Structure formats: structure tokens, C-alpha cells
PDB file of C-alpha atoms in Angstrom:
ATOM      1  CA  UNK A   1     231.907 -23.563 110.431  1.00 95.00           C
ATOM      2  CA  UNK A   2     230.295 -25.012 113.119  1.00 97.00           C
ATOM      3  CA  UNK A   3     227.571 -23.601 115.241  1.00 98.00           C
ATOM      4  CA  UNK A   4     225.414 -25.015 117.981  1.00 98.00           C
ATOM      5  CA  UNK A   5     221.994 -24.532 119.304  1.00 98.00           C
ATOM      6  CA  UNK A   6     220.946 -25.632 122.775  1.00 98.00           C
ATOM      7  CA  UNK A   7     217.454 -26.251 124.535  1.00 98.00           C
ATOM      8  CA  UNK A   8     216.959 -27.661 127.823  1.00 97.00           C
ATOM      9  CA  UNK A   9     215.463 -30.883 128.170  1.00 97.00           C
ATOM     10  CA  UNK A  10     214.773 -33.238 130.707  1.00 94.00           C
ATOM     11  CA  UNK A  11     218.208 -34.976 130.864  1.00 97.00           C
ATOM     12  CA  UNK A  12     219.900 -31.404 130.907  1.00 98.00           C
ATOM     13  CA  UNK A  13     220.588 -29.857 127.782  1.00 98.00           C
ATOM     14  CA  UNK A  14     220.324 -31.091 123.997  1.00 98.00           C
ATOM     15  CA  UNK A  15     222.876 -29.418 121.738  1.00 98.00           C
ATOM     16  CA  UNK A  16     222.383 -29.481 117.800  1.00 98.00           C
ATOM     17  CA  UNK A  17     225.732 -28.948 116.060  1.00 98.00           C
ATOM     18  CA  UNK A  18     225.569 -27.872 112.805  1.00 97.00           C
ATOM     19  CA  UNK A  19     228.355 -28.132 110.543  1.00 96.00           C
ATOM     20  CA  UNK A  20     227.390 -25.624 107.614  1.00 94.00           C
ATOM     21  CA  UNK A  21     230.195 -26.903 105.407  1.00 93.00           C
ATOM     22  CA  UNK A  22     229.307 -30.374 105.622  1.00 93.00           C
ATOM     23  CA  UNK A  23     225.699 -29.523 105.856  1.00 93.00           C
ATOM     24  CA  UNK A  24     224.931 -32.057 108.619  1.00 94.00           C
ATOM     25  CA  UNK A  25     223.674 -31.760 112.178  1.00 96.00           C
ATOM     26  CA  UNK A  26     224.815 -33.946 115.027  1.00 96.00           C
ATOM     27  CA  UNK A  27     222.770 -34.198 118.261  1.00 98.00           C
ATOM     28  CA  UNK A  28     223.897 -34.686 121.714  1.00 98.00           C
ATOM     29  CA  UNK A  29     222.717 -34.425 125.261  1.00 98.00           C
ATOM     30  CA  UNK A  30     224.881 -33.019 128.067  1.00 98.00           C
ATOM     31  CA  UNK A  31     223.907 -33.564 131.627  1.00 98.00           C
ATOM     32  CA  UNK A  32     224.902 -29.964 132.581  1.00 98.00           C
ATOM     33  CA  UNK A  33     225.617 -26.659 130.749  1.00 98.00           C
ATOM     34  CA  UNK A  34     229.387 -26.558 132.141  1.00 97.00           C
ATOM     35  CA  UNK A  35     229.935 -29.953 130.517  1.00 98.00           C
ATOM     36  CA  UNK A  36     228.537 -28.395 127.008  1.00 98.00           C
ATOM     37  CA  UNK A  37     230.785 -25.468 127.403  1.00 97.00           C
ATOM     38  CA  UNK A  38     233.637 -27.859 127.817  1.00 97.00           C
ATOM     39  CA  UNK A  39     232.761 -29.821 124.614  1.00 97.00           C
ATOM     40  CA  UNK A  40     233.292 -26.689 122.760  1.00 97.00           C
ATOM     41  CA  UNK A  41     236.183 -24.808 123.862  1.00 94.00           C
ATOM     42  CA  UNK A  42     237.115 -21.579 122.012  1.00 92.00           C
ATOM     43  CA  UNK A  43     238.165 -22.288 118.630  1.00 93.00           C
ATOM     44  CA  UNK A  44     235.691 -24.805 117.867  1.00 95.00           C
ATOM     45  CA  UNK A  45     232.082 -23.472 117.399  1.00 97.00           C
ATOM     46  CA  UNK A  46     231.783 -20.026 116.233  1.00 97.00           C
ATOM     47  CA  UNK A  47     228.763 -19.528 118.195  1.00 98.00           C
ATOM     48  CA  UNK A  48     226.401 -21.253 120.762  1.00 98.00           C
ATOM     49  CA  UNK A  49     222.834 -20.103 120.895  1.00 98.00           C
ATOM     50  CA  UNK A  50     220.959 -21.211 123.986  1.00 98.00           C
ATOM     51  CA  UNK A  51     217.232 -20.912 125.132  1.00 98.00           C
ATOM     52  CA  UNK A  52     217.720 -19.415 128.208  1.00 98.00           C
ATOM     53  CA  UNK A  53     217.676 -16.221 129.674  1.00 98.00           C
ATOM     54  CA  UNK A  54     220.938 -14.412 130.123  1.00 98.00           C
ATOM     55  CA  UNK A  55     221.335 -11.095 132.281  1.00 98.00           C
ATOM     56  CA  UNK A  56     219.053 -10.867 135.363  1.00 97.00           C
ATOM     57  CA  UNK A  57     217.868  -7.980 137.194  1.00 96.00           C
ATOM     58  CA  UNK A  58     215.346  -7.367 139.908  1.00 95.00           C
ATOM     59  CA  UNK A  59     212.689  -6.089 137.213  1.00 93.00           C
ATOM     60  CA  UNK A  60     211.459  -6.865 133.676  1.00 93.00           C
ATOM     61  CA  UNK A  61     214.017  -7.326 131.147  1.00 97.00           C
ATOM     62  CA  UNK A  62     213.281  -5.311 128.066  1.00 97.00           C
ATOM     63  CA  UNK A  63     214.161  -8.193 125.670  1.00 98.00           C
ATOM     64  CA  UNK A  64     211.218 -10.405 127.124  1.00 97.00           C
ATOM     65  CA  UNK A  65     208.693  -7.311 126.976  1.00 97.00           C
ATOM     66  CA  UNK A  66     209.767  -6.565 123.510  1.00 97.00           C
ATOM     67  CA  UNK A  67     209.762 -10.236 122.245  1.00 97.00           C
ATOM     68  CA  UNK A  68     206.151 -10.849 123.808  1.00 97.00           C
ATOM     69  CA  UNK A  69     204.923  -7.862 122.289  1.00 96.00           C
ATOM     70  CA  UNK A  70     205.822  -9.077 118.758  1.00 96.00           C
ATOM     71  CA  UNK A  71     203.961 -12.190 118.939  1.00 96.00           C
ATOM     72  CA  UNK A  72     200.582 -12.612 118.826  1.00 93.00           C
ATOM     73  CA  UNK A  73     199.140 -16.219 119.831  1.00 94.00           C
ATOM     74  CA  UNK A  74     202.415 -17.498 121.223  1.00 94.00           C
ATOM     75  CA  UNK A  75     203.008 -14.482 123.662  1.00 94.00           C
ATOM     76  CA  UNK A  76     202.871 -16.725 126.780  1.00 92.00           C
ATOM     77  CA  UNK A  77     205.687 -18.856 125.535  1.00 94.00           C
ATOM     78  CA  UNK A  78     208.193 -15.996 126.476  1.00 94.00           C
ATOM     79  CA  UNK A  79     208.265 -16.237 130.394  1.00 89.00           C
ATOM     80  CA  UNK A  80     209.355 -13.331 132.425  1.00 88.00           C
ATOM     81  CA  UNK A  81     212.942 -13.981 133.279  1.00 94.00           C
ATOM     82  CA  UNK A  82     213.438 -14.850 137.133  1.00 94.00           C
ATOM     83  CA  UNK A  83     214.395 -11.483 139.139  1.00 95.00           C
ATOM     84  CA  UNK A  84     217.732 -11.681 140.072  1.00 94.00           C
ATOM     85  CA  UNK A  85     217.044 -12.030 143.881  1.00 92.00           C
ATOM     86  CA  UNK A  86     215.037 -15.410 142.962  1.00 93.00           C
ATOM     87  CA  UNK A  87     217.313 -17.283 140.527  1.00 90.00           C
ATOM     88  CA  UNK A  88     218.718 -19.554 143.191  1.00 93.00           C
ATOM     89  CA  UNK A  89     215.461 -20.148 144.863  1.00 94.00           C
ATOM     90  CA  UNK A  90     214.680 -23.863 145.469  1.00 93.00           C
ATOM     91  CA  UNK A  91     211.129 -23.614 147.332  1.00 95.00           C
ATOM     92  CA  UNK A  92     208.551 -22.502 145.138  1.00 96.00           C
ATOM     93  CA  UNK A  93     205.761 -21.376 147.525  1.00 96.00           C
ATOM     94  CA  UNK A  94     208.348 -19.406 149.655  1.00 96.00           C
ATOM     95  CA  UNK A  95     209.773 -17.693 146.591  1.00 95.00           C
ATOM     96  CA  UNK A  96     206.309 -16.978 145.409  1.00 95.00           C
ATOM     97  CA  UNK A  97     205.265 -15.362 148.538  1.00 96.00           C
ATOM     98  CA  UNK A  98     208.360 -13.471 149.114  1.00 95.00           C
ATOM     99  CA  UNK A  99     208.182 -12.231 145.571  1.00 95.00           C
ATOM    100  CA  UNK A 100     204.562 -10.895 146.104  1.00 95.00           C
ATOM    101  CA  UNK A 101     205.592  -9.203 149.398  1.00 94.00           C
ATOM    102  CA  UNK A 102     208.882  -7.595 147.827  1.00 92.00           C
ATOM    103  CA  UNK A 103     207.866  -7.080 144.394  1.00 92.00           C
ATOM    104  CA  UNK A 104     204.097  -7.017 144.461  1.00 91.00           C
ATOM    105  CA  UNK A 105     204.635  -9.787 141.666  1.00 90.00           C
ATOM    106  CA  UNK A 106     203.867 -13.152 141.958  1.00 93.00           C
ATOM    107  CA  UNK A 107     206.023 -16.197 140.100  1.00 94.00           C
ATOM    108  CA  UNK A 108     204.298 -18.864 137.993  1.00 92.00           C
ATOM    109  CA  UNK A 109     204.839 -22.385 138.651  1.00 91.00           C
ATOM    110  CA  UNK A 110     205.670 -23.022 135.097  1.00 88.00           C
ATOM    111  CA  UNK A 111     208.091 -19.953 134.990  1.00 89.00           C
ATOM    112  CA  UNK A 112     209.724 -21.270 138.208  1.00 93.00           C
ATOM    113  CA  UNK A 113     210.423 -24.825 136.748  1.00 92.00           C
ATOM    114  CA  UNK A 114     213.170 -23.119 134.562  1.00 93.00           C
ATOM    115  CA  UNK A 115     214.928 -21.256 137.417  1.00 95.00           C
ATOM    116  CA  UNK A 116     217.292 -23.716 138.149  1.00 95.00           C
ATOM    117  CA  UNK A 117     218.713 -23.667 134.571  1.00 97.00           C
ATOM    118  CA  UNK A 118     218.373 -19.970 134.630  1.00 97.00           C
ATOM    119  CA  UNK A 119     221.014 -20.285 137.424  1.00 97.00           C
ATOM    120  CA  UNK A 120     223.181 -22.562 136.163  1.00 97.00           C
ATOM    121  CA  UNK A 121     223.907 -20.582 132.943  1.00 98.00           C
ATOM    122  CA  UNK A 122     224.278 -17.356 134.626  1.00 97.00           C
ATOM    123  CA  UNK A 123     226.437 -18.355 137.262  1.00 96.00           C
ATOM    124  CA  UNK A 124     229.027 -19.523 134.427  1.00 96.00           C
ATOM    125  CA  UNK A 125     228.246 -16.971 131.960  1.00 96.00           C
ATOM    126  CA  UNK A 126     230.783 -13.968 131.863  1.00 96.00           C
ATOM    127  CA  UNK A 127     231.306 -11.264 129.439  1.00 94.00           C
ATOM    128  CA  UNK A 128     234.071 -13.087 127.597  1.00 94.00           C
ATOM    129  CA  UNK A 129     231.721 -16.209 126.959  1.00 95.00           C
ATOM    130  CA  UNK A 130     229.187 -13.836 125.771  1.00 95.00           C
ATOM    131  CA  UNK A 131     231.309 -13.216 122.971  1.00 94.00           C
ATOM    132  CA  UNK A 132     230.201 -16.353 121.579  1.00 96.00           C
ATOM    133  CA  UNK A 133     227.221 -17.771 123.664  1.00 98.00           C
ATOM    134  CA  UNK A 134     223.943 -15.773 123.074  1.00 98.00           C
ATOM    135  CA  UNK A 135     220.425 -15.801 124.182  1.00 98.00           C
ATOM    136  CA  UNK A 136     217.628 -16.929 121.911  1.00 98.00           C
ATOM    137  CA  UNK A 137     214.069 -17.973 122.186  1.00 98.00           C
ATOM    138  CA  UNK A 138     212.869 -20.678 119.528  1.00 98.00           C
ATOM    139  CA  UNK A 139     209.204 -19.158 118.980  1.00 98.00           C
ATOM    140  CA  UNK A 140     211.305 -15.824 118.149  1.00 98.00           C
ATOM    141  CA  UNK A 141     213.451 -17.867 115.929  1.00 98.00           C
ATOM    142  CA  UNK A 142     210.556 -19.330 114.177  1.00 98.00           C
ATOM    143  CA  UNK A 143     208.584 -15.943 114.051  1.00 98.00           C
ATOM    144  CA  UNK A 144     211.867 -14.589 112.130  1.00 97.00           C
ATOM    145  CA  UNK A 145     211.714 -17.628 109.889  1.00 97.00           C
ATOM    146  CA  UNK A 146     208.204 -17.089 109.153  1.00 97.00           C
ATOM    147  CA  UNK A 147     208.385 -13.429 107.727  1.00 96.00           C
ATOM    148  CA  UNK A 148     208.044 -12.197 111.555  1.00 97.00           C
ATOM    149  CA  UNK A 149     204.700 -14.200 111.992  1.00 96.00           C
ATOM    150  CA  UNK A 150     204.391 -16.359 115.019  1.00 94.00           C
ATOM    151  CA  UNK A 151     203.218 -20.074 114.434  1.00 96.00           C
ATOM    152  CA  UNK A 152     199.952 -20.429 116.251  1.00 96.00           C
ATOM    153  CA  UNK A 153     199.816 -23.929 116.672  1.00 96.00           C
ATOM    154  CA  UNK A 154     201.495 -25.529 119.554  1.00 94.00           C
ATOM    155  CA  UNK A 155     204.825 -27.237 119.117  1.00 94.00           C
ATOM    156  CA  UNK A 156     203.915 -30.544 120.669  1.00 94.00           C
ATOM    157  CA  UNK A 157     201.013 -31.075 118.300  1.00 96.00           C
ATOM    158  CA  UNK A 158     201.313 -32.889 115.084  1.00 96.00           C
ATOM    159  CA  UNK A 159     200.567 -29.428 112.960  1.00 97.00           C
ATOM    160  CA  UNK A 160     202.938 -27.412 115.243  1.00 97.00           C
ATOM    161  CA  UNK A 161     205.667 -29.905 115.061  1.00 97.00           C
ATOM    162  CA  UNK A 162     205.322 -30.265 110.942  1.00 97.00           C
ATOM    163  CA  UNK A 163     204.924 -26.663 110.360  1.00 97.00           C
ATOM    164  CA  UNK A 164     208.211 -25.673 112.418  1.00 97.00           C
ATOM    165  CA  UNK A 165     210.172 -28.485 110.858  1.00 96.00           C
ATOM    166  CA  UNK A 166     208.961 -27.010 107.415  1.00 95.00           C
ATOM    167  CA  UNK A 167     210.051 -23.686 108.320  1.00 96.00           C
ATOM    168  CA  UNK A 168     213.523 -25.001 109.190  1.00 95.00           C
ATOM    169  CA  UNK A 169     213.671 -27.221 105.866  1.00 94.00           C
ATOM    170  CA  UNK A 170     213.021 -24.171 103.895  1.00 91.00           C
ATOM    171  CA  UNK A 171     215.660 -22.117 105.565  1.00 86.00           C
ATOM    172  CA  UNK A 172     218.590 -24.595 105.521  1.00 77.00           C
ATOM    173  CA  UNK A 173     220.119 -26.762 103.278  1.00 78.00           C
ATOM    174  CA  UNK A 174     221.384 -30.184 104.768  1.00 84.00           C
ATOM    175  CA  UNK A 175     222.963 -33.176 103.012  1.00 78.00           C
ATOM    176  CA  UNK A 176     221.490 -36.665 102.546  1.00 74.00           C
ATOM    177  CA  UNK A 177     219.730 -38.209 105.633  1.00 81.00           C
ATOM    178  CA  UNK A 178     220.239 -35.000 107.993  1.00 86.00           C
ATOM    179  CA  UNK A 179     216.616 -34.222 108.258  1.00 92.00           C
ATOM    180  CA  UNK A 180     216.022 -37.754 109.006  1.00 92.00           C
ATOM    181  CA  UNK A 181     218.441 -37.648 111.806  1.00 92.00           C
ATOM    182  CA  UNK A 182     216.761 -34.661 113.365  1.00 94.00           C
ATOM    183  CA  UNK A 183     213.231 -36.249 113.337  1.00 95.00           C
ATOM    184  CA  UNK A 184     214.892 -39.424 114.803  1.00 95.00           C
ATOM    185  CA  UNK A 185     215.927 -37.156 117.573  1.00 96.00           C
ATOM    186  CA  UNK A 186     218.475 -38.341 120.502  1.00 97.00           C
ATOM    187  CA  UNK A 187     217.963 -40.058 123.786  1.00 96.00           C
ATOM    188  CA  UNK A 188     217.287 -38.061 126.855  1.00 97.00           C
ATOM    189  CA  UNK A 189     215.486 -35.212 124.694  1.00 98.00           C
ATOM    190  CA  UNK A 190     211.721 -34.626 123.528  1.00 97.00           C
ATOM    191  CA  UNK A 191     211.499 -34.400 119.570  1.00 96.00           C
ATOM    192  CA  UNK A 192     210.391 -30.533 120.111  1.00 96.00           C
ATOM    193  CA  UNK A 193     213.417 -30.006 122.300  1.00 98.00           C
ATOM    194  CA  UNK A 194     215.574 -30.793 119.640  1.00 98.00           C
ATOM    195  CA  UNK A 195     213.598 -28.912 117.014  1.00 97.00           C
ATOM    196  CA  UNK A 196     214.196 -26.021 119.104  1.00 98.00           C
ATOM    197  CA  UNK A 197     217.970 -26.572 119.287  1.00 98.00           C
ATOM    198  CA  UNK A 198     218.279 -26.641 115.627  1.00 97.00           C
ATOM    199  CA  UNK A 199     216.094 -23.558 115.277  1.00 97.00           C
ATOM    200  CA  UNK A 200     218.770 -21.915 117.861  1.00 98.00           C
ATOM    201  CA  UNK A 201     221.344 -23.197 115.563  1.00 97.00           C
ATOM    202  CA  UNK A 202     219.877 -21.383 112.934  1.00 97.00           C
ATOM    203  CA  UNK A 203     219.871 -18.160 114.795  1.00 97.00           C
ATOM    204  CA  UNK A 204     223.618 -19.096 115.683  1.00 98.00           C
ATOM    205  CA  UNK A 205     224.670 -18.806 112.136  1.00 97.00           C
ATOM    206  CA  UNK A 206     222.756 -15.747 111.535  1.00 97.00           C
ATOM    207  CA  UNK A 207     224.452 -13.863 114.512  1.00 97.00           C
ATOM    208  CA  UNK A 208     228.023 -15.244 112.924  1.00 97.00           C
ATOM    209  CA  UNK A 209     227.260 -13.583 109.569  1.00 96.00           C
ATOM    210  CA  UNK A 210     226.005 -10.516 111.227  1.00 96.00           C
ATOM    211  CA  UNK A 211     222.576 -10.934 109.607  1.00 94.00           C
ATOM    212  CA  UNK A 212     220.574 -10.952 112.882  1.00 97.00           C
ATOM    213  CA  UNK A 213     218.138  -8.930 114.611  1.00 97.00           C
ATOM    214  CA  UNK A 214     217.579  -8.648 118.540  1.00 97.00           C
ATOM    215  CA  UNK A 215     215.547  -7.423 121.264  1.00 98.00           C
ATOM    216  CA  UNK A 216     216.157  -4.633 122.448  1.00 97.00           C
ATOM    217  CA  UNK A 217     217.978  -2.858 119.846  1.00 92.00           C
ATOM    218  CA  UNK A 218     219.872  -0.751 122.427  1.00 90.00           C
ATOM    219  CA  UNK A 219     221.401  -3.238 124.851  1.00 86.00           C
ATOM    220  CA  UNK A 220     220.650  -3.615 128.482  1.00 96.00           C
ATOM    221  CA  UNK A 221     223.484  -4.636 130.743  1.00 97.00           C
ATOM    222  CA  UNK A 222     223.176  -6.369 134.297  1.00 96.00           C
ATOM    223  CA  UNK A 223     225.495  -6.173 137.103  1.00 95.00           C
ATOM    224  CA  UNK A 224     228.111  -8.689 135.627  1.00 95.00           C
ATOM    225  CA  UNK A 225     228.147  -6.882 132.353  1.00 96.00           C
ATOM    226  CA  UNK A 226     226.092  -9.511 130.584  1.00 97.00           C
ATOM    227  CA  UNK A 227     224.099  -8.396 127.623  1.00 97.00           C
ATOM    228  CA  UNK A 228     220.303  -9.087 128.213  1.00 98.00           C
ATOM    229  CA  UNK A 229     219.004  -9.678 124.696  1.00 98.00           C
ATOM    230  CA  UNK A 230     217.199 -12.038 122.710  1.00 98.00           C
ATOM    231  CA  UNK A 231     218.979 -12.560 119.215  1.00 98.00           C
ATOM    232  CA  UNK A 232     217.020 -13.741 116.263  1.00 97.00           C
TER     233      UNK A 232
END
């Protein structure tokens, strides 16, 4: 079985393709999400788990609220998804001002940084695609691996990286030099991006096997009939 975990990176999207039979992981970077999907047509990867909000509203998503509530020290890592009205915004200051006026809620610069990728995915996404493309959040993946306890050290620190890598190693069996390949990474992505993509692949396999959890338990659908949910 092949499953794929995906995380945004500076050069686009980093994909961790996990062949569960051969026990290997192959890393690749794609310039666009459409290019990534074209590389995994129906009948190839059983599931593609991506760290990006899918399903947008002009209000909070229950999955984000519930995921943050489960975390202790890593709550801030779950950014509020952009309101649908602003998903395609290109001017931060204009969007922030309009959001304050229209919804009485500002937009953080950090959250705005992912809006382009959110729009890219949601423009492509359909209910048919969502039969095998799911939303995950890496810190929720690691929380699940860690007995539903979040990892407090930041992932870009030596301790944070090592702790998350050890959790991955304890939760999957890879052959030969596979872990060395993961640690070596791939050009175009930071090493923590790679780790997040591998964590997403872990959840993708859980989803295919039916041994997964999700926020919220009762699905919330957007106007495109997309499930707004975080799978773990």
C-alpha cells in the first residue's frame, strides 16, 4: 500500500510517499498542489494527508477549535483557518482591516502567510477528491502518537526534532537506511517540513486502515460539500 503525507514548504509542497509493503519512504518536492495530485492519480496512493485547512467558512471551524482545546503547550500551532471571504486575499493590511470591520476579528500575519496555499488547495478540492485527500495537522499527529499528549519543545530545536523523530520511529517499521533518508531530507524543504510530511503519512495509513480519530466527531460541511475535519 502507498500513502502520502504532504506539508507546505518554501518551494511548494514536500511529499513523503510511504510504501508500507516495502517499508520505505521516498521524498519529493512539487511546485504546486495540482502537480502533486497529478503525480498520484486515482488507483495509486490510497490516501494523501495534507497539512492545510480543507473546507472554509466565514466563521471558526469546529475542528480547529476542538484541536486547540486538546493541546496544552502547542495550542498556537493550530492557526485559525482563513475565513472563506479572505482566502484569496493578497494584501495583508487590507484583509486585516476588512476582517476587523466585517467580522470584528483581525488576521495575524503568521496565519495570513498560509492563505495562498489554503486557497490553492481549496480551489482544487472536490468531494470526490476528498474520498482520499484528507486534512491533518502535524502537532495533532504527534499528539496522537504520544498518547494524546503534545510535544512541548518546538520542532525546529534539536530536542523538539529528536523527540518527534523518536515518536515516528516508535510508531512505524522502516527498512534499511530509510530513517537516514528521512533525516537527510530533500532539496527545497526544511528538515522539520519533512518530519511533518512523514507524520502526515502515518495518519494517512491510519485513515486507510480505519484506525483513526478526527475533530470534530460530527462532520461539518462547507458550501462545496467538503468535510472540515482534522484527522489523526
